[in-house]
Amino acid sequence: MQNLSDVLASSSTPEKLKAVLTVTTETCIAISDALKQGSLAGILGMAGNENVQGEEQKKLDVISNDMLKDALFACPAVRAIASEEEDYIVPANTDGEYFIAFDPLDGSSNIDINAMVGTIFSIYHQTGNSPAVEADFLIPGKEQVAAGYVLYGPSTMLVLTTGNGVNMFTYDPTKQIFTLTNENIQVPEETQEFAINMSNQRFWSDSIQSYINELIKGKDGSRDKDFNMRWVAAMVGDVHRILCRGGIFLYPWDNKDPAKPGKLRLMYEANPMAMLLEQAGGKAHTHTQRILDIQPEAIHQRVAVVLGAANEVDKCLSY
């Protein structure tokens, strides 16, 4: 069976991009090892401070962020780093060729209950002759050269695209490598599963409320089929389920907080997941446009997200 190094070596992936991907995935293996220790290593619980989004940080948020930042900073191919846990971008090597944005531990509210979490990353090719600034980093998602995530579940899995389809790798702890286990993933066009945070229902637009109500009605409504609802409370887990067996995931626009009409961050959550979904035959939109076409305005910009099975995304947007 092929491992990650074999797959990258047999592809047209540039050498310096391979280096960035290798550093990223090897660091994720170290994060996975830390997660497995849990309370034994004293890494659970709150860190006692907030990130730039005003969200209270878990200890492992900080630990995983520092692990990735330090490893990528030392990689000569990396020009700059952006993270959910950093107020600003972190310039690395002026002569580096790649920007990488990441959510070091998506779904960190799940940590203390031993539920699913993951690391999401997005990579862009960007060169320059001076230290990178935030304006350099504001690149539309369609310019990504690679995107992926590592899911820390019963097994540790890497899901990756470099623009030529989506592959899944499973971490083999006996060999300490990621082994290719599913190649050229395709999302079924139709689905009977949806994922959404129902606690926000009263804040949704009338159109989203109508769409979800029709899913709930199932065969008793206009859809002529019953739907199941699933919600992992970690985007990485819900997207992984869609890539494995189909579905639709929504974190729609709402009026809960006028300053935050979208929940998910464009640069290191929505963009990489949108690239993965589109490479697998799915779709990814806000309530108004394709996610990968958005021109970012800030590194921590938030957007609404509707992604998953192509036909179901179209149906939702028709509302």
Tab-separated table of N, CA and C in Angstrom, residues 183-285:
chain	number	residue	atom	x	y	z
A	183	GLU	N	-8.936	6.304	-2.274
A	183	GLU	CA	-8.394	7.139	-3.349
A	183	GLU	C	-9.520	7.768	-4.165
A	184	ASN	N	-9.305	9.023	-4.575
A	184	ASN	CA	-10.235	9.729	-5.458
A	184	ASN	C	-11.664	9.703	-4.910
A	185	ILE	N	-11.832	10.229	-3.716
A	185	ILE	CA	-13.134	10.267	-3.053
A	185	ILE	C	-14.133	11.083	-3.865
A	186	GLN	N	-15.366	10.572	-3.974
A	186	GLN	CA	-16.445	11.301	-4.633
A	186	GLN	C	-17.670	11.349	-3.721
A	187	VAL	N	-18.239	12.545	-3.573
A	187	VAL	CA	-19.433	12.725	-2.742
A	187	VAL	C	-20.668	12.402	-3.577
A	188	PRO	N	-21.547	11.517	-3.102
A	188	PRO	CA	-22.788	11.253	-3.848
A	188	PRO	C	-23.581	12.542	-4.054
A	189	GLU	N	-24.192	12.694	-5.238
A	189	GLU	CA	-24.933	13.919	-5.545
A	189	GLU	C	-26.183	14.057	-4.700
A	190	GLU	N	-26.792	12.946	-4.318
A	190	GLU	CA	-28.017	12.952	-3.520
A	190	GLU	C	-27.707	12.529	-2.089
A	191	THR	N	-28.585	12.934	-1.154
A	191	THR	CA	-28.354	12.580	0.246
A	191	THR	C	-29.650	12.572	1.025
A	192	GLN	N	-29.627	11.934	2.186
A	192	GLN	CA	-30.741	11.973	3.132
A	192	GLN	C	-30.237	12.307	4.533
A	193	GLU	N	-29.087	12.970	4.617
A	193	GLU	CA	-28.543	13.396	5.906
A	193	GLU	C	-28.193	14.876	5.866
A	194	PHE	N	-28.451	15.563	6.974
A	194	PHE	CA	-28.057	16.961	7.077
A	194	PHE	C	-27.471	17.216	8.456
A	195	ALA	N	-26.604	18.232	8.514
A	195	ALA	CA	-25.957	18.617	9.767
A	195	ALA	C	-26.112	20.116	9.957
A	196	ILE	N	-26.684	20.498	11.089
A	196	ILE	CA	-26.882	21.913	11.402
A	196	ILE	C	-27.081	22.051	12.901
A	197	ASN	N	-26.669	23.195	13.451
A	197	ASN	CA	-26.847	23.460	14.879
A	197	ASN	C	-28.258	23.996	15.116
A	198	MET	N	-29.174	23.110	15.499
A	198	MET	CA	-30.581	23.476	15.626
A	198	MET	C	-30.843	24.491	16.740
A	199	SER	N	-29.908	24.646	17.664
A	199	SER	CA	-30.122	25.605	18.753
A	199	SER	C	-30.185	27.039	18.243
A	200	ASN	N	-29.715	27.276	17.011
A	200	ASN	CA	-29.737	28.625	16.435
A	200	ASN	C	-30.938	28.868	15.534
A	201	GLN	N	-31.894	27.948	15.529
A	201	GLN	CA	-32.991	28.022	14.563
A	201	GLN	C	-33.715	29.363	14.590
A	202	ARG	N	-33.967	29.907	15.763
A	202	ARG	CA	-34.746	31.142	15.846
A	202	ARG	C	-34.015	32.348	15.251
A	203	PHE	N	-32.711	32.209	15.003
A	203	PHE	CA	-31.926	33.315	14.447
A	203	PHE	C	-31.753	33.208	12.929
A	204	TRP	N	-32.181	32.094	12.328
A	204	TRP	CA	-31.979	31.914	10.902
A	204	TRP	C	-32.920	32.786	10.087
A	205	SER	N	-32.577	32.965	8.811
A	205	SER	CA	-33.484	33.638	7.882
A	205	SER	C	-34.709	32.753	7.649
A	206	ASP	N	-35.782	33.370	7.167
A	206	ASP	CA	-37.003	32.614	6.888
A	206	ASP	C	-36.751	31.517	5.857
A	207	SER	N	-35.882	31.794	4.887
A	207	SER	CA	-35.647	30.810	3.826
A	207	SER	C	-34.954	29.563	4.365
A	208	ILE	N	-33.956	29.733	5.237
A	208	ILE	CA	-33.279	28.574	5.821
A	208	ILE	C	-34.237	27.815	6.738
A	209	GLN	N	-35.048	28.539	7.493
A	209	GLN	CA	-36.030	27.861	8.345
A	209	GLN	C	-36.982	27.020	7.490
A	210	SER	N	-37.403	27.547	6.355
A	210	SER	CA	-38.303	26.797	5.470
A	210	SER	C	-37.625	25.548	4.928
A	211	TYR	N	-36.362	25.703	4.529
A	211	TYR	CA	-35.627	24.556	3.980
A	211	TYR	C	-35.479	23.450	5.025
A	212	ILE	N	-35.037	23.810	6.237
A	212	ILE	CA	-34.844	22.804	7.278
A	212	ILE	C	-36.171	22.171	7.681
A	213	ASN	N	-37.230	22.950	7.739
A	213	ASN	CA	-38.543	22.391	8.078
A	213	ASN	C	-38.983	21.344	7.063
A	214	GLU	N	-38.663	21.555	5.789
A	214	GLU	CA	-39.009	20.566	4.776
A	214	GLU	C	-38.203	19.276	4.956
A	215	LEU	N	-36.923	19.404	5.375
A	215	LEU	CA	-36.127	18.207	5.651
A	215	LEU	C	-36.722	17.435	6.831
A	216	ILE	N	-37.132	18.151	7.855
A	216	ILE	CA	-37.685	17.505	9.049
A	216	ILE	C	-39.014	16.810	8.729
A	217	LYS	N	-39.819	17.417	7.881
A	217	LYS	CA	-41.103	16.807	7.506
A	217	LYS	C	-40.897	15.502	6.737
A	218	GLY	N	-39.792	15.425	6.004
A	218	GLY	CA	-39.485	14.202	5.278
A	218	GLY	C	-40.568	13.793	4.300
A	219	LYS	N	-41.001	12.533	4.357
A	219	LYS	CA	-42.004	12.021	3.441
A	219	LYS	C	-43.354	12.706	3.602
A	220	ASP	N	-43.574	13.334	4.760
A	220	ASP	CA	-44.836	14.043	4.974
A	220	ASP	C	-44.826	15.440	4.365
A	221	GLY	N	-43.689	15.857	3.824
A	221	GLY	CA	-43.579	17.166	3.195
A	221	GLY	C	-43.370	17.033	1.697
A	222	SER	N	-42.700	18.014	1.131
A	222	SER	CA	-42.538	18.075	-0.329
A	222	SER	C	-41.357	17.254	-0.843
A	223	ARG	N	-40.510	16.736	0.058
A	223	ARG	CA	-39.282	16.082	-0.385
A	223	ARG	C	-39.449	14.599	-0.724
A	224	ASP	N	-40.497	13.991	-0.268
A	224	ASP	CA	-40.802	12.581	-0.591
A	224	ASP	C	-39.747	11.599	-0.091
A	225	LYS	N	-38.969	12.004	0.890
A	225	LYS	CA	-38.029	11.079	1.524
A	225	LYS	C	-37.684	11.613	2.905
A	226	ASP	N	-37.373	10.699	3.820
A	226	ASP	CA	-37.024	11.093	5.182
A	226	ASP	C	-35.530	11.423	5.264
A	227	PHE	N	-35.204	12.384	6.131
A	227	PHE	CA	-33.817	12.789	6.358
A	227	PHE	C	-33.420	12.514	7.801
A	228	ASN	N	-32.161	12.170	7.998
A	228	ASN	CA	-31.580	12.050	9.331
A	228	ASN	C	-30.720	13.270	9.608
A	229	MET	N	-30.734	13.738	10.864
A	229	MET	CA	-29.871	14.845	11.245
A	229	MET	C	-28.680	14.315	12.028
A	230	ARG	N	-27.490	14.836	11.711
A	230	ARG	CA	-26.254	14.491	12.407
A	230	ARG	C	-25.532	15.772	12.766
A	231	TRP	N	-24.896	15.825	13.919
A	231	TRP	CA	-24.167	17.031	14.335
A	231	TRP	C	-23.034	16.631	15.272
A	232	VAL	N	-21.785	16.789	14.799
A	232	VAL	CA	-20.614	16.394	15.569
A	232	VAL	C	-20.118	17.530	16.471
A	233	ALA	N	-20.499	18.781	16.127
A	233	ALA	CA	-20.001	19.979	16.820
A	233	ALA	C	-18.508	20.201	16.571
A	234	ALA	N	-18.034	19.683	15.455
A	234	ALA	CA	-16.690	19.957	14.935
A	234	ALA	C	-16.818	19.859	13.424
A	235	MET	N	-16.546	20.968	12.733
A	235	MET	CA	-16.707	20.970	11.276
A	235	MET	C	-15.937	19.835	10.627
A	236	VAL	N	-14.747	19.551	11.160
A	236	VAL	CA	-13.905	18.515	10.567
A	236	VAL	C	-14.605	17.157	10.614
A	237	GLY	N	-15.360	16.873	11.662
A	237	GLY	CA	-16.077	15.605	11.763
A	237	GLY	C	-17.267	15.541	10.825
A	238	ASP	N	-18.006	16.648	10.735
A	238	ASP	CA	-19.175	16.658	9.852
A	238	ASP	C	-18.768	16.592	8.381
A	239	VAL	N	-17.710	17.282	7.998
A	239	VAL	CA	-17.236	17.216	6.617
A	239	VAL	C	-16.697	15.818	6.308
A	240	HIS	N	-16.014	15.204	7.268
A	240	HIS	CA	-15.496	13.858	7.038
A	240	HIS	C	-16.633	12.881	6.762
A	241	ARG	N	-17.716	13.008	7.509
A	241	ARG	CA	-18.867	12.124	7.266
A	241	ARG	C	-19.412	12.335	5.852
A	242	ILE	N	-19.479	13.588	5.393
A	242	ILE	CA	-19.985	13.869	4.052
A	242	ILE	C	-19.066	13.255	2.995
A	243	LEU	N	-17.767	13.369	3.187
A	243	LEU	CA	-16.834	12.787	2.222
A	243	LEU	C	-16.918	11.261	2.217
A	244	CYS	N	-17.277	10.680	3.355
A	244	CYS	CA	-17.363	9.213	3.441
A	244	CYS	C	-18.676	8.672	2.898
A	245	ARG	N	-19.800	9.375	3.162
A	245	ARG	CA	-21.092	8.792	2.777
A	245	ARG	C	-22.126	9.816	2.308
A	246	GLY	N	-21.717	11.041	2.086
A	246	GLY	CA	-22.639	12.046	1.569
A	246	GLY	C	-23.302	12.848	2.669
A	247	GLY	N	-24.068	13.865	2.255
A	247	GLY	CA	-24.772	14.708	3.210
A	247	GLY	C	-24.616	16.180	2.876
A	248	ILE	N	-25.194	17.022	3.727
A	248	ILE	CA	-25.065	18.463	3.604
A	248	ILE	C	-24.805	19.038	4.987
A	249	PHE	N	-23.919	20.028	5.052
A	249	PHE	CA	-23.548	20.703	6.297
A	249	PHE	C	-23.871	22.175	6.143
A	250	LEU	N	-24.523	22.736	7.155
A	250	LEU	CA	-24.877	24.147	7.109
A	250	LEU	C	-24.483	24.851	8.401
A	251	TYR	N	-23.823	25.983	8.258
A	251	TYR	CA	-23.740	26.963	9.343
A	251	TYR	C	-24.146	28.281	8.699
A	252	PRO	N	-25.467	28.500	8.576
A	252	PRO	CA	-25.969	29.579	7.730
A	252	PRO	C	-25.842	30.959	8.372
A	253	TRP	N	-26.078	31.957	7.543
A	253	TRP	CA	-26.194	33.328	8.030
A	253	TRP	C	-27.290	33.371	9.095
A	254	ASP	N	-27.075	34.151	10.158
A	254	ASP	CA	-28.141	34.360	11.147
A	254	ASP	C	-27.997	35.749	11.747
A	255	ASN	N	-28.985	36.150	12.534
A	255	ASN	CA	-28.980	37.482	13.152
A	255	ASN	C	-28.731	37.418	14.652
A	256	LYS	N	-28.101	36.330	15.098
A	256	LYS	CA	-27.813	36.172	16.521
A	256	LYS	C	-26.883	37.257	17.021
A	257	ASP	N	-25.858	37.572	16.234
A	257	ASP	CA	-24.888	38.613	16.570
A	257	ASP	C	-24.609	39.403	15.299
A	258	PRO	N	-25.127	40.644	15.188
A	258	PRO	CA	-24.948	41.429	13.958
A	258	PRO	C	-23.485	41.600	13.556
A	259	ALA	N	-22.579	41.539	14.529
A	259	ALA	CA	-21.149	41.693	14.225
A	259	ALA	C	-20.557	40.414	13.651
A	260	LYS	N	-21.264	39.284	13.797
A	260	LYS	CA	-20.766	37.994	13.320
A	260	LYS	C	-21.877	37.261	12.559
A	261	PRO	N	-22.268	37.760	11.373
A	261	PRO	CA	-23.353	37.112	10.628
A	261	PRO	C	-22.998	35.724	10.121
A	262	GLY	N	-21.712	35.391	10.129
A	262	GLY	CA	-21.266	34.040	9.819
A	262	GLY	C	-20.477	33.510	10.995
A	263	LYS	N	-20.446	32.222	11.180
A	263	LYS	CA	-19.754	31.607	12.314
A	263	LYS	C	-18.346	31.149	11.947
A	264	LEU	N	-18.194	30.557	10.769
A	264	LEU	CA	-16.951	29.870	10.419
A	264	LEU	C	-15.975	30.819	9.716
A	265	ARG	N	-14.695	30.603	9.981
A	265	ARG	CA	-13.661	31.469	9.426
A	265	ARG	C	-13.344	31.066	7.984
A	266	LEU	N	-13.302	32.071	7.117
A	266	LEU	CA	-13.100	31.835	5.693
A	266	LEU	C	-11.753	31.200	5.388
A	267	MET	N	-10.671	31.775	5.941
A	267	MET	CA	-9.325	31.428	5.486
A	267	MET	C	-8.872	30.043	5.917
A	268	TYR	N	-9.269	29.598	7.105
A	268	TYR	CA	-8.728	28.332	7.596
A	268	TYR	C	-9.792	27.317	7.987
A	269	GLU	N	-11.050	27.595	7.635
A	269	GLU	CA	-12.108	26.594	7.797
A	269	GLU	C	-12.888	26.440	6.482
A	270	ALA	N	-13.556	27.516	6.056
A	270	ALA	CA	-14.416	27.418	4.877
A	270	ALA	C	-13.636	27.145	3.593
A	271	ASN	N	-12.547	27.880	3.351
A	271	ASN	CA	-11.802	27.692	2.103
A	271	ASN	C	-11.227	26.285	1.942
A	272	PRO	N	-10.488	25.763	2.930
A	272	PRO	CA	-9.956	24.410	2.722
A	272	PRO	C	-11.039	23.348	2.575
A	273	MET	N	-12.118	23.468	3.355
A	273	MET	CA	-13.194	22.486	3.232
A	273	MET	C	-13.913	22.621	1.891
A	274	ALA	N	-14.051	23.854	1.407
A	274	ALA	CA	-14.680	24.063	0.102
A	274	ALA	C	-13.847	23.435	-1.010
A	275	MET	N	-12.526	23.590	-0.926
A	275	MET	CA	-11.669	22.977	-1.940
A	275	MET	C	-11.808	21.456	-1.925
A	276	LEU	N	-11.798	20.869	-0.735
A	276	LEU	CA	-11.961	19.421	-0.630
A	276	LEU	C	-13.295	18.968	-1.213
A	277	LEU	N	-14.380	19.666	-0.874
A	277	LEU	CA	-15.705	19.260	-1.353
A	277	LEU	C	-15.808	19.375	-2.861
A	278	GLU	N	-15.300	20.471	-3.415
A	278	GLU	CA	-15.380	20.635	-4.864
A	278	GLU	C	-14.512	19.603	-5.588
A	279	GLN	N	-13.335	19.306	-5.032
A	279	GLN	CA	-12.477	18.286	-5.640
A	279	GLN	C	-13.132	16.903	-5.595
A	280	ALA	N	-14.070	16.730	-4.652
A	280	ALA	CA	-14.764	15.445	-4.521
A	280	ALA	C	-16.137	15.463	-5.185
A	281	GLY	N	-16.404	16.489	-5.990
A	281	GLY	CA	-17.655	16.529	-6.735
A	281	GLY	C	-18.807	17.192	-6.025
A	282	GLY	N	-18.562	17.750	-4.829
A	282	GLY	CA	-19.606	18.451	-4.107
A	282	GLY	C	-19.593	19.941	-4.401
A	283	LYS	N	-20.325	20.702	-3.595
A	283	LYS	CA	-20.389	22.153	-3.744
A	283	LYS	C	-20.247	22.814	-2.384
A	284	ALA	N	-19.808	24.072	-2.401
A	284	ALA	CA	-19.629	24.832	-1.164
A	284	ALA	C	-19.920	26.298	-1.436
A	285	HIS	N	-20.931	26.824	-0.757
A	285	HIS	CA	-21.381	28.199	-0.978
A	285	HIS	C	-21.646	28.893	0.363
